[in-house]
PDB file of C-alpha atoms and ligand atoms in Angstrom:
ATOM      1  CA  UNK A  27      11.060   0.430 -15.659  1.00 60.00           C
ATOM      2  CA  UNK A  28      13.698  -2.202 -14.934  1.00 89.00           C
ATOM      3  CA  UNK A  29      11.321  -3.603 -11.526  1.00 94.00           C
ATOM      4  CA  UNK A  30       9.364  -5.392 -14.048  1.00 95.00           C
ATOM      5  CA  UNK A  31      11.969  -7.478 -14.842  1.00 95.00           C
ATOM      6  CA  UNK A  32      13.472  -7.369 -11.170  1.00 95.00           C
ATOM      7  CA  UNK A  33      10.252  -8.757  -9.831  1.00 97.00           C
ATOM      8  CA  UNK A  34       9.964 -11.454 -12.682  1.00 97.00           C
ATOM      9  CA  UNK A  35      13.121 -12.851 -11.723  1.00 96.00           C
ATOM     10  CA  UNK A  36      12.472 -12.480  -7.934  1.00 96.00           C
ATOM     11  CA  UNK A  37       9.186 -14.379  -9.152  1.00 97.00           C
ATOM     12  CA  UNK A  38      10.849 -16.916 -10.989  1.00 96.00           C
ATOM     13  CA  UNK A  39      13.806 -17.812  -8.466  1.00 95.00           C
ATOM     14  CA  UNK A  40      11.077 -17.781  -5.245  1.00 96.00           C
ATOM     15  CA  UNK A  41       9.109 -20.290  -7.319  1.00 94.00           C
ATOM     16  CA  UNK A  42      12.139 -22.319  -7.714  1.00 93.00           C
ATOM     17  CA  UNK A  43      12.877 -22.445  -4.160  1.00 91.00           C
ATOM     18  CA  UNK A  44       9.061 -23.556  -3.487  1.00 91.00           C
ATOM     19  CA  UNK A  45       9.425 -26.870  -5.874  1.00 88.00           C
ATOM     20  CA  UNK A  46      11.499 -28.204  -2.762  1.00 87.00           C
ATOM     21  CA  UNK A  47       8.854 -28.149  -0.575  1.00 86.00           C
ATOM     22  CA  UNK A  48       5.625 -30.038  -0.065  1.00 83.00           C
ATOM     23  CA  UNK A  49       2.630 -29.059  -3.069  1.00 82.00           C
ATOM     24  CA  UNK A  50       0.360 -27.089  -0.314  1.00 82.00           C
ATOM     25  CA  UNK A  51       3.326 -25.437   0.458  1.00 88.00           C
ATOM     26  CA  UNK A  52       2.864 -21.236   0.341  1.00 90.00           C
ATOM     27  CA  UNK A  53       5.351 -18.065   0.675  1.00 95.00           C
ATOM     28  CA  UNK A  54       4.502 -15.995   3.308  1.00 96.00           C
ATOM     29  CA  UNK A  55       7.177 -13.186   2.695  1.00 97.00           C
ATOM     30  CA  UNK A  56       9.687 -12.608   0.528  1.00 97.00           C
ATOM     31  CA  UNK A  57      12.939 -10.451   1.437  1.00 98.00           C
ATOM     32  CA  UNK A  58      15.347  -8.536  -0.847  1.00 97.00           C
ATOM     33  CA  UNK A  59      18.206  -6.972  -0.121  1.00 96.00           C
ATOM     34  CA  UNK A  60      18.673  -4.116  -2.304  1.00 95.00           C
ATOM     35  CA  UNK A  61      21.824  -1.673  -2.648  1.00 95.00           C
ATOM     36  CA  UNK A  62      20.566   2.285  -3.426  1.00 92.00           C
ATOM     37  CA  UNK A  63      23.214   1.963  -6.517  1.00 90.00           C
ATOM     38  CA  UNK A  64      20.593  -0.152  -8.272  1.00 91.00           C
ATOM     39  CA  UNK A  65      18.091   2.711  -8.403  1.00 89.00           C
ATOM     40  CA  UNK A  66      15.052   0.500  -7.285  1.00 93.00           C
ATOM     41  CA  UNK A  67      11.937   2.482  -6.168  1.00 94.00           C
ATOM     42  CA  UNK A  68      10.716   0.028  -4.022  1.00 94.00           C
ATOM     43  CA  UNK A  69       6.787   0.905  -4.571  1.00 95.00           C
ATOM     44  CA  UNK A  70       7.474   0.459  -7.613  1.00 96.00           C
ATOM     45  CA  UNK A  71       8.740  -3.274  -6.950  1.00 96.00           C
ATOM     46  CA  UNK A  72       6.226  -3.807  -4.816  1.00 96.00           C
ATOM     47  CA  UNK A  73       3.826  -2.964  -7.422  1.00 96.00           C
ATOM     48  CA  UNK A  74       5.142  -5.161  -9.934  1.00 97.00           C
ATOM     49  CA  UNK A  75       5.611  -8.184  -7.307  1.00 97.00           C
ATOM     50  CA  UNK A  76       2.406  -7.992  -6.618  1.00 97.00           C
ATOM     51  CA  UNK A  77       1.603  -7.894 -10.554  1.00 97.00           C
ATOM     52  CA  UNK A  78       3.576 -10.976 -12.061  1.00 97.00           C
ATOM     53  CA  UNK A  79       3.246 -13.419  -8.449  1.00 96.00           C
ATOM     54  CA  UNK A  80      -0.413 -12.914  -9.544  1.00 97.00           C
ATOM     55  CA  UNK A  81      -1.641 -16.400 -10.358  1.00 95.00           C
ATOM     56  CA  UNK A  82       1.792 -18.349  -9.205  1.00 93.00           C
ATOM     57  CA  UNK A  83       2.323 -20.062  -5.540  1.00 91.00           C
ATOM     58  CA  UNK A  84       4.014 -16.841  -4.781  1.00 94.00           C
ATOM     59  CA  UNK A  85       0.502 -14.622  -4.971  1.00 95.00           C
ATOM     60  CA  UNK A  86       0.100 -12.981  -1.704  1.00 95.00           C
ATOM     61  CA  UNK A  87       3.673 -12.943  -0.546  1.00 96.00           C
ATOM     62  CA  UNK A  88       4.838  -9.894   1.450  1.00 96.00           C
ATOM     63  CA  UNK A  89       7.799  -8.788  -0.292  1.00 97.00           C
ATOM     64  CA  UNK A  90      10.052  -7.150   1.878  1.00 97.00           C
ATOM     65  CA  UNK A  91      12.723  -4.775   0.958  1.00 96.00           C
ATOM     66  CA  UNK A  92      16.063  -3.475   2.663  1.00 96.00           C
ATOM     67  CA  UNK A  93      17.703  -0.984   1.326  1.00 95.00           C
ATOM     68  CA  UNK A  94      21.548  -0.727   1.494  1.00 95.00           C
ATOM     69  CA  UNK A  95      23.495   2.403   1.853  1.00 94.00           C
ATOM     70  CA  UNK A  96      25.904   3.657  -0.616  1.00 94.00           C
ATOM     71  CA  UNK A  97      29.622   2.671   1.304  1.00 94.00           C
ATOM     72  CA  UNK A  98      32.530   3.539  -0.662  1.00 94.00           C
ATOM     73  CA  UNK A  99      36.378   3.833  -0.218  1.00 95.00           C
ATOM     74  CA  UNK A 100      39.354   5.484  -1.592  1.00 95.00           C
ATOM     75  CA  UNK A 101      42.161   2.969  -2.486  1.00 91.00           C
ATOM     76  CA  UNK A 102      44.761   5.736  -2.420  1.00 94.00           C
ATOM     77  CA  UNK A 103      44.010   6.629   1.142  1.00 97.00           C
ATOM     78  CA  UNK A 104      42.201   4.053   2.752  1.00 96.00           C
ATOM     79  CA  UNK A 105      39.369   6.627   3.637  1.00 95.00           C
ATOM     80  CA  UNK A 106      36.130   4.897   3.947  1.00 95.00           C
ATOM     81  CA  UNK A 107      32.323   6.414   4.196  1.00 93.00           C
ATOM     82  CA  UNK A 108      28.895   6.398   3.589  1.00 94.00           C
ATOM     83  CA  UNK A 109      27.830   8.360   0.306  1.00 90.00           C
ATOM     84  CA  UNK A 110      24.742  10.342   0.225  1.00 82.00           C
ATOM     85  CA  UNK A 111      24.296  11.023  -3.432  1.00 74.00           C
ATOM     86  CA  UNK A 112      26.776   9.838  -5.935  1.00 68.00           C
ATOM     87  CA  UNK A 113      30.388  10.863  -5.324  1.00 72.00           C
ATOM     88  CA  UNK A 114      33.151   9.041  -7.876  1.00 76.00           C
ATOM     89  CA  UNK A 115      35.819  11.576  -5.655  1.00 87.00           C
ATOM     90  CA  UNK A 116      37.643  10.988  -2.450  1.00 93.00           C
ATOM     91  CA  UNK A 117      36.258  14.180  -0.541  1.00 89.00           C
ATOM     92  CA  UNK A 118      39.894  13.668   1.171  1.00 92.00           C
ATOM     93  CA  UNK A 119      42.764  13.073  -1.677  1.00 96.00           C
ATOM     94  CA  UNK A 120      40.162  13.362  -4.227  1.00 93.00           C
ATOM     95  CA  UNK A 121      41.734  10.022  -5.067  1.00 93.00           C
ATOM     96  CA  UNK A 122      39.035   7.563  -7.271  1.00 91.00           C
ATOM     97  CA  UNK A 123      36.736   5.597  -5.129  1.00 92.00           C
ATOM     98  CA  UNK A 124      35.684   1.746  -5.013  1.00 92.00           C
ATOM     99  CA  UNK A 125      32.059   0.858  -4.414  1.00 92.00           C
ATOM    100  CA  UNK A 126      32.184  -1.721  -1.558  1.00 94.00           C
ATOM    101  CA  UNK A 127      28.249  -1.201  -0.506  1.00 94.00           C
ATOM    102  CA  UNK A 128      25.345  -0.375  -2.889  1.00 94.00           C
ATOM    103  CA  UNK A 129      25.477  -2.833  -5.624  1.00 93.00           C
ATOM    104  CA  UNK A 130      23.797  -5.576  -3.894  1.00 94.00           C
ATOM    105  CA  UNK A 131      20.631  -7.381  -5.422  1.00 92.00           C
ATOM    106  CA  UNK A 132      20.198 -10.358  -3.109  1.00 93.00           C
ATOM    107  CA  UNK A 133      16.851 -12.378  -2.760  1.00 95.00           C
ATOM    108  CA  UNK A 134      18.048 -13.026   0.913  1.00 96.00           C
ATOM    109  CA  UNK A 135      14.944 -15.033   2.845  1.00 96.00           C
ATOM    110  CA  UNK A 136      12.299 -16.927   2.036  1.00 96.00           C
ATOM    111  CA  UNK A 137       9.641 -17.522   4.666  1.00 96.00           C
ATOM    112  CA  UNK A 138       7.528 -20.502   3.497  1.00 94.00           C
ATOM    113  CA  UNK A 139       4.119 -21.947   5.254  1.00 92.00           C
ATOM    114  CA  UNK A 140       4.485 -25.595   4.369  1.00 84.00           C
ATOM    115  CA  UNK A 141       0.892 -26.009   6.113  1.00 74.00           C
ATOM    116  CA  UNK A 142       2.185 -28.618   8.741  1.00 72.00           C
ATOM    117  CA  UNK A 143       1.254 -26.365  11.809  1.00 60.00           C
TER     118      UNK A 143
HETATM  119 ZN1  LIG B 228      41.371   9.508  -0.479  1.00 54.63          ZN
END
């Protein structure tokens, strides 16, 4: 169950972002931008969010999670697409493929209440 240790560092770098701000500051949400290569079930990150911000500035966060589709190309070819389960073939030259979509693991927003308004 590698969320566990996805959310911890999620956890971790959030709370590092927060020491910037003012101490009554609090994270509202939480986005992550997540490529379907990383085999993330995102309840299941959700879960464990929820677990290990317990007790931190980061308890009560909504974590919020986009999923990226699989894009992939054939360097032989040049033929580009978007893969639906795991193809390591060009469907077209059956040439070998380069992942340029899918990988990502990006903690990409931050949406912090610094209790001004
Ligand atoms: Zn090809």
């Amino acid at each position: 169950m590698h969320e566990m240790t996805l959310a911890a560092d999620v956890v971790a770098e959030v709370e590092r972002c927060l020491g910037d701000f003012e101490p009554g500051a609090s994270v509202v949400s939480v986005t992550l931008q997540v490529g379907r290569l990383r085999a993330v079930v995102p309840d299941a990150l959700a879960f464990c969010f929820e677990v290990v911000s317990k007790g931190t500035p980061v308890e009560g966060a909504r974590l919020v999670i986009e999923q990226m589709a699989v894009r992939l190309r054939c360097a032989p070819c040049g033929n580009e697409w978007t893969a639906t389960e795991a193809e390591f073939m060009c469907p077209a030259c059956e040439g070998p493929v380069e992942v340029l979509q899918g990988k990502e693991l990006l903690l990409r927003a931050i949406e912090i209440d610094d209790g001004t308004e």
